[in-house]
mmCIF file of C-alpha atoms in Angstrom:
data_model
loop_
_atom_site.group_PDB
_atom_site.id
_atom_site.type_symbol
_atom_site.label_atom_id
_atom_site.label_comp_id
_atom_site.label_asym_id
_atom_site.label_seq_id
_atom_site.Cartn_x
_atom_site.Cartn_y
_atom_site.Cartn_z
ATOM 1 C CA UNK L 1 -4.463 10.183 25.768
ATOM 2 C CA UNK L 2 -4.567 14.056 25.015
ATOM 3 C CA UNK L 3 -7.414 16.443 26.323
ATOM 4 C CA UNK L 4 -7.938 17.775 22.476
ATOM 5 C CA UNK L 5 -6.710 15.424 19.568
ATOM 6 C CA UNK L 6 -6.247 17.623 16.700
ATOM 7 C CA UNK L 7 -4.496 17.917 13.366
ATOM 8 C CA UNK L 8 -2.161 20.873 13.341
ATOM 9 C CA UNK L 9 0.791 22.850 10.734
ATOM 10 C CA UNK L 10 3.897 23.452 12.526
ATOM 11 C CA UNK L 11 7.408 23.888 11.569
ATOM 12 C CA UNK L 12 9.645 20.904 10.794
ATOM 13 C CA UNK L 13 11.622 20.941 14.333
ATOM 14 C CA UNK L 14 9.111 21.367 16.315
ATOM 15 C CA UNK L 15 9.335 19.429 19.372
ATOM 16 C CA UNK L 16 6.636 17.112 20.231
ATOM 17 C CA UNK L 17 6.096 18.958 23.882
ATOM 18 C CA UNK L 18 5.209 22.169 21.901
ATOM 19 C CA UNK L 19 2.868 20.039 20.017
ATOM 20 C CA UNK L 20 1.106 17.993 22.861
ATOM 21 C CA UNK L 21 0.413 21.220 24.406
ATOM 22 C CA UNK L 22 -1.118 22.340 21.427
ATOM 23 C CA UNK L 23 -3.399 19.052 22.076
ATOM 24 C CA UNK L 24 -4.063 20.120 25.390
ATOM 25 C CA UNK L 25 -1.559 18.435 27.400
ATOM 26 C CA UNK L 26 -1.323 14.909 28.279
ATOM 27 C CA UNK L 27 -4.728 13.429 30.076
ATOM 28 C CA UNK L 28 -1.650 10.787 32.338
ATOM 29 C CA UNK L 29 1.541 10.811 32.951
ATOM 30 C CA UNK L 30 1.724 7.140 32.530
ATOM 31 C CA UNK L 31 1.831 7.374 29.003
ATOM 32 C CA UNK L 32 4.272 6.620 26.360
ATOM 33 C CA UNK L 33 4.857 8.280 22.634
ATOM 34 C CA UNK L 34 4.493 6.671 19.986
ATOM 35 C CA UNK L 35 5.660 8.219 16.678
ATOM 36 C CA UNK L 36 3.655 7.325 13.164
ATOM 37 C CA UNK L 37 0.432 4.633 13.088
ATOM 38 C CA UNK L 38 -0.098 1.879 15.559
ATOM 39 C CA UNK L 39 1.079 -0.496 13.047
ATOM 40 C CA UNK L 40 4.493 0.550 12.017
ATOM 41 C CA UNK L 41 5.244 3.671 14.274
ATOM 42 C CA UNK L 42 8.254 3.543 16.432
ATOM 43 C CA UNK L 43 8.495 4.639 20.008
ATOM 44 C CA UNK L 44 9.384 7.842 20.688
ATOM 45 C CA UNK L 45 9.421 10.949 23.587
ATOM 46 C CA UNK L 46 8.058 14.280 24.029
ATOM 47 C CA UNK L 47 12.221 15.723 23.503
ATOM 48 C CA UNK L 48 11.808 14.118 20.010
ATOM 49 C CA UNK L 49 11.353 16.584 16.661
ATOM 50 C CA UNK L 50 9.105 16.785 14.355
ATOM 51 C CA UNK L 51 10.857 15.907 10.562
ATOM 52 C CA UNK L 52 9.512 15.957 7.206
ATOM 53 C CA UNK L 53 7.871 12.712 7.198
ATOM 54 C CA UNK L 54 6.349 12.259 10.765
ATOM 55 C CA UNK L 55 2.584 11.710 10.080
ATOM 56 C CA UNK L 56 1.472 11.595 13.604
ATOM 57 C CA UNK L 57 1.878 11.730 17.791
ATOM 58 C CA UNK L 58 -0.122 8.945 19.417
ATOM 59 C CA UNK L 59 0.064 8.859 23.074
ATOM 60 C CA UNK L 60 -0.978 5.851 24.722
ATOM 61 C CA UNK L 61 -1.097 4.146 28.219
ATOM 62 C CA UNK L 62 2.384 2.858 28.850
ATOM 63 C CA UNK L 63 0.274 -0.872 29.606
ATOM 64 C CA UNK L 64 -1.400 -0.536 25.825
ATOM 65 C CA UNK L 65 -1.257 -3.330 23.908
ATOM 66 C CA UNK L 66 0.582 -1.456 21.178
ATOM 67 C CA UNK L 67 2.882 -0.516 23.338
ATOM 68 C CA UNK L 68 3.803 -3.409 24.998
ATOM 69 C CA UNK L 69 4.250 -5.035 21.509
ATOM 70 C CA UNK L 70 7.023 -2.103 20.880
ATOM 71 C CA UNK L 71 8.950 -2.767 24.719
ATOM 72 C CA UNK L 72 9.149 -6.349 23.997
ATOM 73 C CA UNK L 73 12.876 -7.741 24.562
ATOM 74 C CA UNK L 74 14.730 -9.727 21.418
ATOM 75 C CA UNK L 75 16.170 -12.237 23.963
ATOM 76 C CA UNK L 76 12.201 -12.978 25.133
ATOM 77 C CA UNK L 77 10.760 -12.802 21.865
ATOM 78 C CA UNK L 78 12.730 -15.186 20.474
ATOM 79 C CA UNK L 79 12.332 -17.781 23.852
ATOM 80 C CA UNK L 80 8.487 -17.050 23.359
ATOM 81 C CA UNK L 81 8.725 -18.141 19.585
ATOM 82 C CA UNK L 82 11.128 -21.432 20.527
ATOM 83 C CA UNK L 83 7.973 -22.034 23.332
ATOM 84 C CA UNK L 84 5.121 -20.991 21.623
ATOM 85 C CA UNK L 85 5.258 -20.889 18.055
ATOM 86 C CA UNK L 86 2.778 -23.930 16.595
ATOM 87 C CA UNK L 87 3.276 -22.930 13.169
ATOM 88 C CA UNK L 88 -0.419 -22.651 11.946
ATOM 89 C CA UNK L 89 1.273 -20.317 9.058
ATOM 90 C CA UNK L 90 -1.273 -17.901 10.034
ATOM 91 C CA UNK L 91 1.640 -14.902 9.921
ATOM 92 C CA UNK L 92 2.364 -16.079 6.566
ATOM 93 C CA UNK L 93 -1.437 -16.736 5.530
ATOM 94 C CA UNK L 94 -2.198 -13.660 5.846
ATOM 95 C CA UNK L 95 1.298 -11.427 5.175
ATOM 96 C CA UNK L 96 0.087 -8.987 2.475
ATOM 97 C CA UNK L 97 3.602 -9.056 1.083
ATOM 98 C CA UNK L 98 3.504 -13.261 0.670
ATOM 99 C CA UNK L 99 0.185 -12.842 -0.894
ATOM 100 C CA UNK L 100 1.594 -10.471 -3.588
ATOM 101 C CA UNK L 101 3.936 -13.561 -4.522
ATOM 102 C CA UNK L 102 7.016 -12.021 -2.925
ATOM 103 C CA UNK L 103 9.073 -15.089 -1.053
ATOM 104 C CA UNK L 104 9.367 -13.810 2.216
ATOM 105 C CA UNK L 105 7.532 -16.724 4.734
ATOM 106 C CA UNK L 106 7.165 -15.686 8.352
ATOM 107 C CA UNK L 107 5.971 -18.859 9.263
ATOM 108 C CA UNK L 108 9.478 -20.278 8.061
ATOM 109 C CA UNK L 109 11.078 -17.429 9.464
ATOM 110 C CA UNK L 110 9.593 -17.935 12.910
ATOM 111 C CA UNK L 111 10.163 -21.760 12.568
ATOM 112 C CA UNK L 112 14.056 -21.506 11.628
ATOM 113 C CA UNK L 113 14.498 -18.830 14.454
ATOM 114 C CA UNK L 114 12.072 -21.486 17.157
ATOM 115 C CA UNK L 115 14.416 -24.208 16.235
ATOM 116 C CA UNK L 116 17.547 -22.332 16.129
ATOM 117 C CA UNK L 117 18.086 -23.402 12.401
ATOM 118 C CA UNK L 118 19.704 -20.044 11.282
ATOM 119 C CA UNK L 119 21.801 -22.104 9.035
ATOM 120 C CA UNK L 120 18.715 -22.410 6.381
ATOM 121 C CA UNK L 121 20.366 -18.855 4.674
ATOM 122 C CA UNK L 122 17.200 -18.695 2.087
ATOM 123 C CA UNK L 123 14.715 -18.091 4.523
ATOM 124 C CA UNK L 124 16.131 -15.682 6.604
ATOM 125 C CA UNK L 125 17.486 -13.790 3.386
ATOM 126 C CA UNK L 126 13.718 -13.970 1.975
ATOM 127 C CA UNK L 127 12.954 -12.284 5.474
ATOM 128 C CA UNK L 128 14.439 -9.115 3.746
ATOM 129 C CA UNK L 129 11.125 -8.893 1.414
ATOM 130 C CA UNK L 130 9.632 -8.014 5.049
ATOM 131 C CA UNK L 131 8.006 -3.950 4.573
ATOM 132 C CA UNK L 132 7.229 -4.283 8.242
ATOM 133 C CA UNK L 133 3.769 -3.714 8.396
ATOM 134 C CA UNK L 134 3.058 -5.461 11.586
ATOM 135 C CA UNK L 135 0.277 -7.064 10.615
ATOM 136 C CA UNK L 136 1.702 -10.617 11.764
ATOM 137 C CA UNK L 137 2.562 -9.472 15.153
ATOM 138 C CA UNK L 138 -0.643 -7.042 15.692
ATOM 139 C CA UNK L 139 -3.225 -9.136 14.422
ATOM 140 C CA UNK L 140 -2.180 -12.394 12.483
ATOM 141 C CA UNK L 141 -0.356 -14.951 15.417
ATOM 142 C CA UNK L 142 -2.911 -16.093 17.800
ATOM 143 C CA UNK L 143 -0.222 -16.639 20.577
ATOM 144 C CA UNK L 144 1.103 -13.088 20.268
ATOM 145 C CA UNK L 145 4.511 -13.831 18.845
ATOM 146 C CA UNK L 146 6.956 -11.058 17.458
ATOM 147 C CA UNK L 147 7.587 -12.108 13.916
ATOM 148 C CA UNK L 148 8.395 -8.290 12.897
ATOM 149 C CA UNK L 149 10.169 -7.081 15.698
ATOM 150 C CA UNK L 150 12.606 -10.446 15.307
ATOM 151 C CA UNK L 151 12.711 -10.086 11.523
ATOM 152 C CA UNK L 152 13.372 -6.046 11.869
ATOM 153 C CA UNK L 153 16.394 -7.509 14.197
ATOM 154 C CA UNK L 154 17.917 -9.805 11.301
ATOM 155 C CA UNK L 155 17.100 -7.114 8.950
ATOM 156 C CA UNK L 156 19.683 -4.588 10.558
ATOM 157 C CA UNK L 157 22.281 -7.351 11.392
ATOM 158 C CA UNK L 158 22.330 -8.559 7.273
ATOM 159 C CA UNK L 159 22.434 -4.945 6.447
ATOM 160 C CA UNK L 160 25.580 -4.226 8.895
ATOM 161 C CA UNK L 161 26.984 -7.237 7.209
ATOM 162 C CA UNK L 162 26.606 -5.988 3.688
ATOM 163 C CA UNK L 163 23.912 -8.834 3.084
ATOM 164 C CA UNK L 164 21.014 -7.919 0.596
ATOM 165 C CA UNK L 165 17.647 -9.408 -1.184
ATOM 166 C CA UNK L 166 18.121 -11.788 -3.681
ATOM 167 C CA UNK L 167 16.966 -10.878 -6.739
ATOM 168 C CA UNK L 168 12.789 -10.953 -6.966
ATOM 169 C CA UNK L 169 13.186 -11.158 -10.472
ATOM 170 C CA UNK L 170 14.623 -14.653 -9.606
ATOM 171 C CA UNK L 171 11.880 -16.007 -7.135
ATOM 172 C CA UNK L 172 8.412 -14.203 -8.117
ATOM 173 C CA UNK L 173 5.771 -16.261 -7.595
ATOM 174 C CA UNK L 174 1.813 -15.706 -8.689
ATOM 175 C CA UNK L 175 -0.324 -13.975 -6.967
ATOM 176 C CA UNK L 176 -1.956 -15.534 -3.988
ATOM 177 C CA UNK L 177 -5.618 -16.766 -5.707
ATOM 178 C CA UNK L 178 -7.108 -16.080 -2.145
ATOM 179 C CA UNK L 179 -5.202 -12.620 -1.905
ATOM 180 C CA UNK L 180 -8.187 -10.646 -2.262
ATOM 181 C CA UNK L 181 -10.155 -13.161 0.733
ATOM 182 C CA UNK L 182 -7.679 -12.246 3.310
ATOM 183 C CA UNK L 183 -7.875 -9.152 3.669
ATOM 184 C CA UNK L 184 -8.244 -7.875 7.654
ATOM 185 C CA UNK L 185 -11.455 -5.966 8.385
ATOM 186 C CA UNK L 186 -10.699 -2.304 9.610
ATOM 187 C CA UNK L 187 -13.095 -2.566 12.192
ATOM 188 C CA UNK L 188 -11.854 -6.115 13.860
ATOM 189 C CA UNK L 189 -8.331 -4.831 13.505
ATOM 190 C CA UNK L 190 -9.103 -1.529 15.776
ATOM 191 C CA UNK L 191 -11.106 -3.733 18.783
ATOM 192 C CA UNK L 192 -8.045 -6.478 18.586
ATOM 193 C CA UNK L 193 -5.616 -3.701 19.691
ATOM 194 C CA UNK L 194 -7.768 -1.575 21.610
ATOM 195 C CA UNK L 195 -8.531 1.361 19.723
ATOM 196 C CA UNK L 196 -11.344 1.918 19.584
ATOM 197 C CA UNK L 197 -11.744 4.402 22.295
ATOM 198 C CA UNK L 198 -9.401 6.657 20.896
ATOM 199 C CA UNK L 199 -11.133 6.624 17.044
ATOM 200 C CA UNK L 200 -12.265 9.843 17.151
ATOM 201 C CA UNK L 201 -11.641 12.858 15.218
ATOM 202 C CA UNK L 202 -8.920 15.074 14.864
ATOM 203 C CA UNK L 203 -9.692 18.444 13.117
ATOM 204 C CA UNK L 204 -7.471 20.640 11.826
ATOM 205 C CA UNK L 205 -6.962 23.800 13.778
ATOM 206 C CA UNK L 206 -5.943 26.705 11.934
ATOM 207 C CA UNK L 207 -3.384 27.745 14.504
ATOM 208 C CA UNK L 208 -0.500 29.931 13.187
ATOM 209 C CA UNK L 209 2.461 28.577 15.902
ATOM 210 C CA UNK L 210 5.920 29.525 15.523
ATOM 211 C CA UNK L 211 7.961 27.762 18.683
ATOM 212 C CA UNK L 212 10.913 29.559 20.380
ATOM 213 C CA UNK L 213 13.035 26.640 19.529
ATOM 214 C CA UNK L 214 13.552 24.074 16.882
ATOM 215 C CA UNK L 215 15.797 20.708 16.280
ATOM 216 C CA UNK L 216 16.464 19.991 12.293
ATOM 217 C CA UNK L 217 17.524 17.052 12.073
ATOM 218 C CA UNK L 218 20.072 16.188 9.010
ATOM 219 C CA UNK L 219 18.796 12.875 8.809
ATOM 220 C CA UNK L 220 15.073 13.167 7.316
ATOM 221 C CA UNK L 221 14.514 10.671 4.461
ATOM 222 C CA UNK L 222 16.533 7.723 3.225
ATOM 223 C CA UNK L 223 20.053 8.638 1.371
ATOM 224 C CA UNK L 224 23.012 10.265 3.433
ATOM 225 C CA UNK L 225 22.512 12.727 6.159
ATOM 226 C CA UNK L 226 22.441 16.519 4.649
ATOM 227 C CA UNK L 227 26.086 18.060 5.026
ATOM 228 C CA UNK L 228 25.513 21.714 7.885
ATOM 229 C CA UNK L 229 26.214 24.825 5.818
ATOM 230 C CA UNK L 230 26.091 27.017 8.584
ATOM 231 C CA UNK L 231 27.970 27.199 12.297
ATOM 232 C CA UNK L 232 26.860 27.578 15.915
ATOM 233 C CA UNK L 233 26.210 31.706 16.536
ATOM 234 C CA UNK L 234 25.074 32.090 12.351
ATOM 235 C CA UNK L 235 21.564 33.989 12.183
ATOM 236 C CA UNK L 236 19.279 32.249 9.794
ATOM 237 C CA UNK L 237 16.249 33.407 8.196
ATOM 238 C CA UNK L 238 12.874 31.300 7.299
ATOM 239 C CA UNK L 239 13.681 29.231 4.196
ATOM 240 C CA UNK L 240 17.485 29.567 4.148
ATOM 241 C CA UNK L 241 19.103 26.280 2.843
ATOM 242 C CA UNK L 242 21.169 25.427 6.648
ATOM 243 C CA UNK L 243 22.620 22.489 5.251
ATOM 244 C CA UNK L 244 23.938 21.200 1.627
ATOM 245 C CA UNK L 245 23.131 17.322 0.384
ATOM 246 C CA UNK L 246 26.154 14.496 0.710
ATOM 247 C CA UNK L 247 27.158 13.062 -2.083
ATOM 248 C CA UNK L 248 25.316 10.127 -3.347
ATOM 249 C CA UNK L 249 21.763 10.019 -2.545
ATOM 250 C CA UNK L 250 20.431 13.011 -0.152
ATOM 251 C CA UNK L 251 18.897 16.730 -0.086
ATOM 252 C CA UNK L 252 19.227 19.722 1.734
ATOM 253 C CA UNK L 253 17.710 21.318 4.752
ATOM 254 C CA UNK L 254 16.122 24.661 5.304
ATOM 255 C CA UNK L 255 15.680 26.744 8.113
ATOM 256 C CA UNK L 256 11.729 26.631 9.509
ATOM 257 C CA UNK L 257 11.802 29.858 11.546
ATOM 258 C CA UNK L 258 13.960 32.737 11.690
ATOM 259 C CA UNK L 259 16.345 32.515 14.596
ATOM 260 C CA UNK L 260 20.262 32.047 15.441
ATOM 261 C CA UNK L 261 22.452 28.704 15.602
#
């Protein structure tokens, strides 16, 4: 929902208002941000920043089916499985990860959550094998059940608790025979969720912007946030290293623009 979809180079920090403009503006305000693919992409807001590894701005109607799927509440999700759910295993049928032999089972995973047996540890643990594609949620469950969203939930609550994957080396299985059958048309995928309408192409525009203001964030990949170098009131030049990496696993950040602190 912008006047000119387009592909464009700006500096990491850039705020996505700077950028939509750049798009021509917003055709509604009744829209919502959506930040990465339709698949996997998280919801976001024009105040947000671009980092190293965005990959894209969607804008959508805030009624789209993609995302409504991203507003959807835990506590109805899971009263819409425990309702719903028929388990026809077509989540799991189809989850590129269970095809590839890995042991997560949404099917189980929905089932366990739908009949509040929690207490079967394996199967929510498997549930950690989950790369959160969305494919079960977007495309797979005919009564448009949340398997993702409710596994993404357990995900974060093991991880607080210091839970992690048992070991695949352990539970590999074979290849799915009828991997390479199930694979989702492009095409059928795109009219299931509606986008159609907006397939159309983004050039890149050779547009040499510099904004007045950026936001660096010290968080931009996995590993520990970057450790600030510099203070509020320091100048900083184009390229100058602004903050040092943690200890552990993590890099440093560099300035984007020239500008002061």
């Amino acid at each position: 929902e912008v006047k000119m979809p387009g592909t464009f180079k700006v500096p990491i920090g850039t705020s996505f208002s700077d950028i939509l403009k750049l798009a021509g503006g917003k055709t509604s305000e009744n829209t919502k941000v959506l930040k990465g693919g339709p698949m996997t992409g998280a919801l976001s807001n024009e105040f947000d920043a671009v980092t190293k590894n965005t990959n894209g701005i969607l804008v959508f109607p805030e009624n789209h089916p993609v995302i409504m799927k991203r507003m959807a509440k835990t506590s109805i999700s899971v009263a819409r499985a425990k309702s719903s759910c028929c388990q026809c295993r077509m989540c799991t049928d189809l989850c590129p990860r269970h095809l590839l032999g890995m042991p997560i089972d949404p099917s189980a995973f929905m089932n366990a959550i739908a009949n509040g047996a929690t207490s079967d540890t394996k199967v929510i643990r498997d549930a950690m094998y989950c790369v959160s594609c969305g494919l079960c949620e977007m495309y797979s469950c005919g009564q448009g059940l949340n398997p993702r969203s409710l596994i993404d939930e357990f995900k974060v609550k093991m991880k607080e608790k210091g839970i992690t994957p048992q070991s695949y080396t352990e539970h590999k299985n074979d290849v799915n025979p009828a991997q390479k059958y199930r694979k989702v048309p492009m095409r059928r995928l795109k009219e299931r969720l509606d986008l159609m309408r907006y397939d159309k192409p983004a050039d890149i525009k050779e547009i040499d912007f510099i904004p007045k203001r950026v936001k660096i964030s010290l968080a931009q990949s996995i590993g520990l946030p970057s450790v600030p170098c510099v203070k509020k009131g320091d100048t900083v030049n184009v390229g100058q290293k602004i903050a040092d990496s943690a200890n552990g696993l993590s890099l440093p950040v560099h300035a984007s623009i020239n500008g002061k602190v």
